[in-house]
Coordinates of C-alpha atoms in Angstrom, one line a residue:
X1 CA 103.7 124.4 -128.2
X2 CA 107.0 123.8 -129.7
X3 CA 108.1 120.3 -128.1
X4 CA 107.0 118.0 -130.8
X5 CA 109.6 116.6 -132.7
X6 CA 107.9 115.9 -135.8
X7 CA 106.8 119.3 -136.4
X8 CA 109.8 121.0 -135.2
X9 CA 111.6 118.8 -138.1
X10 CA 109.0 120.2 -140.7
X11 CA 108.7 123.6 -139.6
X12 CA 112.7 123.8 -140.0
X13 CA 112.7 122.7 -143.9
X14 CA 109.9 124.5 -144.6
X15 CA 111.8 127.8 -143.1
X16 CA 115.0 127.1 -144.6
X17 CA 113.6 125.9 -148.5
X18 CA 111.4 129.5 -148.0
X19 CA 115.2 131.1 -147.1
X20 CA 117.0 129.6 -149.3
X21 CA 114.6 130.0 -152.7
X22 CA 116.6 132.1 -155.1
X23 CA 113.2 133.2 -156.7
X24 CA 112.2 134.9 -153.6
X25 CA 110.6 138.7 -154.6
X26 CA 109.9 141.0 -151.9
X27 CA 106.3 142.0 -151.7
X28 CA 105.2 146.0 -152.5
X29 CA 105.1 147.6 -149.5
X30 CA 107.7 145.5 -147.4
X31 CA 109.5 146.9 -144.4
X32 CA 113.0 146.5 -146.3
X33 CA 111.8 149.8 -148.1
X34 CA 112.2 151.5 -144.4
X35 CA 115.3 153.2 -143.5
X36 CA 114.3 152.4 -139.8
X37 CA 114.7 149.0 -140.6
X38 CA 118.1 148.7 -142.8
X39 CA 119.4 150.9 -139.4
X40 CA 117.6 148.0 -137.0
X41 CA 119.5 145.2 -139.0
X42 CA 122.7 146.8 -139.2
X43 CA 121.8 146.5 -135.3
X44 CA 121.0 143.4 -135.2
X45 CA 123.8 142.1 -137.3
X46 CA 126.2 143.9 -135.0
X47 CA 124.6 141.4 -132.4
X48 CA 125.3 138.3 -134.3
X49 CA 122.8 138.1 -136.2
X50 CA 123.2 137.0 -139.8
X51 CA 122.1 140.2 -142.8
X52 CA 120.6 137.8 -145.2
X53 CA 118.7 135.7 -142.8
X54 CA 117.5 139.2 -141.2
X55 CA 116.9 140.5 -145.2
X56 CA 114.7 137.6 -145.6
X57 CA 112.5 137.4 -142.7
X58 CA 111.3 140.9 -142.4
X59 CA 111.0 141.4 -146.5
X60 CA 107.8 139.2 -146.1
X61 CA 106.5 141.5 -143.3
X62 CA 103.9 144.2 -144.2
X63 CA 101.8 146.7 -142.2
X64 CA 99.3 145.4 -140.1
X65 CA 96.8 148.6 -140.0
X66 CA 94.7 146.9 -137.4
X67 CA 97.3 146.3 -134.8
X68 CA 98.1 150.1 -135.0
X69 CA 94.2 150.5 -134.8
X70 CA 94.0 148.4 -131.4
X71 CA 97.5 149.9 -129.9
X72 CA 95.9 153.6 -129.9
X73 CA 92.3 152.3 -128.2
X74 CA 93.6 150.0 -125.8
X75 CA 91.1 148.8 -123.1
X76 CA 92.6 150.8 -120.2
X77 CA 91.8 154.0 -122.0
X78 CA 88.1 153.0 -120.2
X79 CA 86.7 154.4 -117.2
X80 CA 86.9 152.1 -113.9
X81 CA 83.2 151.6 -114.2
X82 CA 83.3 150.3 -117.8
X83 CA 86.7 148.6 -117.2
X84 CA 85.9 146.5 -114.5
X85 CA 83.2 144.5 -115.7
X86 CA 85.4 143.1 -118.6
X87 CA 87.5 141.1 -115.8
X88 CA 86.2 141.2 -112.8
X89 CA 83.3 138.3 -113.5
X90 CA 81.4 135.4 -111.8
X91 CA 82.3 134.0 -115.1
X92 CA 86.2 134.6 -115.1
X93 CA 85.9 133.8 -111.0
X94 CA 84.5 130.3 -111.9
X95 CA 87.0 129.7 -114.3
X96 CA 89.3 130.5 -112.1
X97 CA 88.5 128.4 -109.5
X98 CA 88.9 125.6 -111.9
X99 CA 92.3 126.7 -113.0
X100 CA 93.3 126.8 -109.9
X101 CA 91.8 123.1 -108.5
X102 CA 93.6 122.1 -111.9
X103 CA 97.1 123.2 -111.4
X104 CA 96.7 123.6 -107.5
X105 CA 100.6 121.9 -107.5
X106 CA 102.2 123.8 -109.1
X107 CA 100.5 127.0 -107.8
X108 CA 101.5 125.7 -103.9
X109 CA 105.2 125.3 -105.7
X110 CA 105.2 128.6 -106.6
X111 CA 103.5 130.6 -104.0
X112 CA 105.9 128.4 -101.4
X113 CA 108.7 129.3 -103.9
X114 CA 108.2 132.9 -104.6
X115 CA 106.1 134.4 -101.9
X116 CA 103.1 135.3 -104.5
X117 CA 99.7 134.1 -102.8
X118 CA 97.8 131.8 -105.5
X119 CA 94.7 133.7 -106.1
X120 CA 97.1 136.5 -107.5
X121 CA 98.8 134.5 -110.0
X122 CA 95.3 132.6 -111.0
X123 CA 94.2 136.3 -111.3
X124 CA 96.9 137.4 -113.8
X125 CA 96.4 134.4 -116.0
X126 CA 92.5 135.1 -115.7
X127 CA 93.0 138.9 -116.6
X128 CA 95.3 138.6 -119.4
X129 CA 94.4 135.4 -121.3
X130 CA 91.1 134.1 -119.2
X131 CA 93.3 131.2 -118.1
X132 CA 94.9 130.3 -121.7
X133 CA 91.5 130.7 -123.6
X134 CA 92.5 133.6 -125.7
X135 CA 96.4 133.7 -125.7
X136 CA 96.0 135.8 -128.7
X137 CA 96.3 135.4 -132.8
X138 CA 98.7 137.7 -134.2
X139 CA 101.6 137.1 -135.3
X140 CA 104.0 137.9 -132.7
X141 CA 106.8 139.0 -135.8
X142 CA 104.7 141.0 -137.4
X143 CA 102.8 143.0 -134.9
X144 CA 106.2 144.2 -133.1
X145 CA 107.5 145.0 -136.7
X146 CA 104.9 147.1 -137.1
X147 CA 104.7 148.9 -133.8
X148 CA 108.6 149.1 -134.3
X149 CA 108.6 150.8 -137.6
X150 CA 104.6 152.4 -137.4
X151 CA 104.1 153.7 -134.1
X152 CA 106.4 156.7 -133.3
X153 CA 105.0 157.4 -130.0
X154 CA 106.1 153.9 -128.9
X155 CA 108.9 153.2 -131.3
X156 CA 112.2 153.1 -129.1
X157 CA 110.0 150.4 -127.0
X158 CA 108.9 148.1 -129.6
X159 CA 112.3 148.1 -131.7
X160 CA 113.8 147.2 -128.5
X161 CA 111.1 144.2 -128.2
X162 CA 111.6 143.3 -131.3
X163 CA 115.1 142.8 -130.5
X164 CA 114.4 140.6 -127.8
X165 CA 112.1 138.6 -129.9
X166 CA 114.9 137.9 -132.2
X167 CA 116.7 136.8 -128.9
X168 CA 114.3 135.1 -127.5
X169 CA 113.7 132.8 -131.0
X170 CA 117.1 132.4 -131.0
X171 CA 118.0 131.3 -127.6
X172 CA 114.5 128.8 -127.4
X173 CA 115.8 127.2 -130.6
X174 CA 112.1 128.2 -132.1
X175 CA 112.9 126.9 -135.8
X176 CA 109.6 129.2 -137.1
X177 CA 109.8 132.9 -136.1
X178 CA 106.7 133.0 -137.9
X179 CA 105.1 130.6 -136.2
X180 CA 104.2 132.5 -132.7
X181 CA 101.0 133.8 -132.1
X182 CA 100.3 136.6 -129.7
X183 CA 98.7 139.5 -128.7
X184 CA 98.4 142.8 -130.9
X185 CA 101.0 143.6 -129.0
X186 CA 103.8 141.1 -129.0
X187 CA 103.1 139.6 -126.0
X188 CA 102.9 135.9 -125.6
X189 CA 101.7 132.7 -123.1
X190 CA 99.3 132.2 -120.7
X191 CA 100.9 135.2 -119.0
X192 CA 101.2 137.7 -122.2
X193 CA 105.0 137.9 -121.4
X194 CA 106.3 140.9 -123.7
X195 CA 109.6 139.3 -125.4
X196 CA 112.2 141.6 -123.1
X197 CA 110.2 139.3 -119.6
X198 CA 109.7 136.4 -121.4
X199 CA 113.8 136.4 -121.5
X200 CA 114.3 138.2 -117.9
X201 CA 111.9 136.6 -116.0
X202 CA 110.3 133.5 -118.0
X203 CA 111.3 129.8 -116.1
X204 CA 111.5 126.6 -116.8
X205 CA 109.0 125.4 -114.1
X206 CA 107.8 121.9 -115.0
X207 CA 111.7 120.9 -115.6
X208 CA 111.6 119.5 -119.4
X209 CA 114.3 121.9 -120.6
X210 CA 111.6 124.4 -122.0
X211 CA 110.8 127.9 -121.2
X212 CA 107.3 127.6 -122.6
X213 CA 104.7 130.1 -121.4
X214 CA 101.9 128.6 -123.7
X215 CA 102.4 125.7 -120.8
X216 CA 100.0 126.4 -117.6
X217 CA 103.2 124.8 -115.6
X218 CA 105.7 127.4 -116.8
X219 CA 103.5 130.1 -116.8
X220 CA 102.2 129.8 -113.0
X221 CA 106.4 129.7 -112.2
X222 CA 107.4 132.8 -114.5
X223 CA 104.3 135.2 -113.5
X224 CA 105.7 134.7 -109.7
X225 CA 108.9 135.3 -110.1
X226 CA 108.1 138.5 -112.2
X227 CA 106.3 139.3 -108.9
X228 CA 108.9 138.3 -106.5
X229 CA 112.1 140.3 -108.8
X230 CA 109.6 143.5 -108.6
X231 CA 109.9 143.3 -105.0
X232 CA 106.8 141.7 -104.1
X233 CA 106.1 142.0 -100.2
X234 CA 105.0 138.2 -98.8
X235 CA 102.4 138.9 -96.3
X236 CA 101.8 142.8 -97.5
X237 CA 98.4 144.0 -98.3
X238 CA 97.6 145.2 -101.8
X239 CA 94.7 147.8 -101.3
X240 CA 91.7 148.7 -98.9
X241 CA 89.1 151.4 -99.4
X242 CA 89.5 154.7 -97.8
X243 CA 87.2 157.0 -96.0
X244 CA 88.1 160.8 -97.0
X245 CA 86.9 164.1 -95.4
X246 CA 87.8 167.6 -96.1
X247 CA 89.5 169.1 -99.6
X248 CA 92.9 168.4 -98.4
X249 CA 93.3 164.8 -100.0
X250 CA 93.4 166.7 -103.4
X251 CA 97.4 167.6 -102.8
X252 CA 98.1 163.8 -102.7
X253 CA 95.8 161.9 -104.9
X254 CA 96.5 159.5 -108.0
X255 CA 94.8 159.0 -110.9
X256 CA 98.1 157.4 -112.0
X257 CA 100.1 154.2 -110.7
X258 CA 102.3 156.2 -108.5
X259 CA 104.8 154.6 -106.0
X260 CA 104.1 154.7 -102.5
X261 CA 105.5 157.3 -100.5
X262 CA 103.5 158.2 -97.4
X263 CA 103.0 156.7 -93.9
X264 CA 99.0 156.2 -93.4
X265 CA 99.8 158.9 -90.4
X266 CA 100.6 161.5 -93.2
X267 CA 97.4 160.5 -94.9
X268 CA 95.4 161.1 -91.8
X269 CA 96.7 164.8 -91.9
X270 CA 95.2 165.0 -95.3
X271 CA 91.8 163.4 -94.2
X272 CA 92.0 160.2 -95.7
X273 CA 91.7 157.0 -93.6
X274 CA 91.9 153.5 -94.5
X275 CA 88.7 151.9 -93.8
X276 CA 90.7 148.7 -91.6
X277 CA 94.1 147.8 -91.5
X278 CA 96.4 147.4 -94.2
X279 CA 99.9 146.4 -93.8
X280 CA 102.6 148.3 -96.4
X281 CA 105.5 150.0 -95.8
X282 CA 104.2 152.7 -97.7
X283 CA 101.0 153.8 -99.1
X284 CA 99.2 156.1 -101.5
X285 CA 96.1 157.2 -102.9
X286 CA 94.0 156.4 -105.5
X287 CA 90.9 157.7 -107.1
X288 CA 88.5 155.7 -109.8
X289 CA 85.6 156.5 -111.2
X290 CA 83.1 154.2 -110.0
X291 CA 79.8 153.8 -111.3
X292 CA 78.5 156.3 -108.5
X293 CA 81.4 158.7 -108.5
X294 CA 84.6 158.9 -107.2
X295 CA 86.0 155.5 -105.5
X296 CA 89.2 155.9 -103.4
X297 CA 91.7 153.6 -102.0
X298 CA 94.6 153.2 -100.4
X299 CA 97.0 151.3 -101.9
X300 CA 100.1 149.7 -100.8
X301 CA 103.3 148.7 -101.9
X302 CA 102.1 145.2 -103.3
X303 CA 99.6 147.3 -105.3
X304 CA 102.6 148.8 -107.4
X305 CA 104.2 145.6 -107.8
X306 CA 101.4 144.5 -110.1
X307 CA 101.4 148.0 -111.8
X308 CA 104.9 146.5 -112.9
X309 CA 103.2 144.0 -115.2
X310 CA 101.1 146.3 -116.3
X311 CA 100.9 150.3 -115.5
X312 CA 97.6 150.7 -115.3
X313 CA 96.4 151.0 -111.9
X314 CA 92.7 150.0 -113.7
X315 CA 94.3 146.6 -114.2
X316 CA 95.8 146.1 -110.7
X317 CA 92.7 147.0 -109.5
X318 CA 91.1 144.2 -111.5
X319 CA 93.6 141.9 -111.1
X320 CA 93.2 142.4 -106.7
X321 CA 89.1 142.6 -107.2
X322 CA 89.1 139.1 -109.7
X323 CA 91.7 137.5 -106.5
X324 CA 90.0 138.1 -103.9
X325 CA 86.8 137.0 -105.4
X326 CA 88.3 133.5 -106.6
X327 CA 89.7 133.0 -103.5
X328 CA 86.1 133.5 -101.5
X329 CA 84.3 130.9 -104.4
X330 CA 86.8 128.6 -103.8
X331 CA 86.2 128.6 -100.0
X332 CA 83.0 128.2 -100.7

């Protein structure tokens, strides 16, 4: 992405004749007009960060009303039935299978590394980005400016990832903050690494100096060892379909991504049973709503671990079902 020299060299004058113009006029409407943001750059210059740098790169930053349009319908809002067809494809399983042939190296590097089986981190990159097709084309500046300053319900979250963009620019010696393109919101790569895991958990995996997600290399490396610093379980099982009987499972259902906390024996007294063996620590139980009604599982600790990337337990349901599907055409 950022590894060619000739266009680091221009991107860098063309950011610092834009700072440095003494006709610069802040645009109607600008952020600077927010007291939310004169109290986030106080912050940020208390962090090092320079004020008239910070004064000039957020007074060309307006509003984006559609990013707050797409942060308040967000796919997972969907039912199972509706939501599972958007990832969990012969389409998405092809392409995966060709990712995976593709980068098979670096995949056996990381799954020997980390403990992550393949098919899981193929499946992330399929699920978020459909293997670096659509990595996303906001700006990455703008849309965490304006969840930071526009979106009360979130704000405490994006301010913070705005601060760890400005981090994160800073530390990867990005010469353009303007430059990165991501999802609507803010996250980035091959992986959509939110700026706060891009920093935590984003490696240099191909060894050229460069933590760059937009790289298939880095990307395979970082979205394991996010897996492996959540706690993943090498060898656990993520989820198997359960069998229920009786009114008793009611009391310990999950609609939610809850963390494991019964033995399957406990689940037994509430009537549920796991339709084969699954091996987990702990377990829990979810419910979907499947195309014919209610689908339950049990899930296992594993299972949370991908609710870490992201909550939904919709999308670690994909995520497993788009796997274990890649996997089978690929044995093929």
């Amino acid at each position: 992405m950022y590894k060619n020299k000739f266009k680091i060299i221009f991107s860098t004058i063309l950011v610092l004749v834009y700072f440095q113009s003494s006709t610069f006029a802040q645009p109607q409407g600008s952020y600077m007009q927010y007291p939310a943001m004169q109290k986030f750059i106080n912050r940020m210059v208390q962090k090092g960060f320079e004020r008239n740098f910070l004064n000039r790169l957020f007074s060309n930053i307006q509003r984006d009303n559609n990013i707050l349009s797409k942060v308040n319908s967000p796919a997972e809002a969907k039912p199972w039935y509706k939501y599972r067809p958007i990832f969990v494809t012969d389409k998405r399983a092809n392409a995966g299978v060709k990712f995976w042939n593709r980068h098979q190296r670096a995949l056996q590097a990381a799954s020997q590394q980390y403990g992550i089986p393949p098919e899981i981190i193929v499946a992330i990159i399929g699920v978020e980005t459909l293997y670096g097709n659509n990595t996303g084309k906001h700006n990455v500046l703008r849309s965490l400016t304006t969840l930071a300053m526009d979106f009360p319900k979130r704000e405490k979250f994006y301010t913070n990832e705005l601060d760890h963009f400005l981090h994160f620019v800073r530390e990867e010696h990005i010469p353009n903050p303007y430059s990165l393109k991501g999802s609507y919101a803010g996250a980035m790569g091959l992986g959509q690494f939110i700026s706060s895991s891009y920093r935590h958990y984003g490696i240099d995996f191909n060894g050229d100096k460069h933590r760059d997600l937009w790289h298939p290399e880095d990307a395979i490396g970082s979205v394991a060892n996010y897996f492996a610093k959540h706690g993943w379980s090498t060898g656990g099982d993520i989820t198997i379909p359960a069998r229920i009987t009786g009114q008793f499972y009611g009391k310990i259902v999950n609609t939610k991504a809850n963390k494991p906390i019964y033995s399957l024996a406990q689940l037994a007294q509430y009537g549920v049973q796991a339709q084969g063996k699954i091996n987990s620590t702990r377990v829990a139980l979810l419910e979907l709503e499947g195309q014919q009604g209610k689908e339950y599982w049990v899930t296992g600790d594993n299972f949370y671990v991908i609710t870490r990337y992201n909550h939904s337990p919709k999308y670690a349901m994909a995520v497993y079902q788009l796997a274990q599907k890649i996997k089978h055409k690929r044995a093929k």
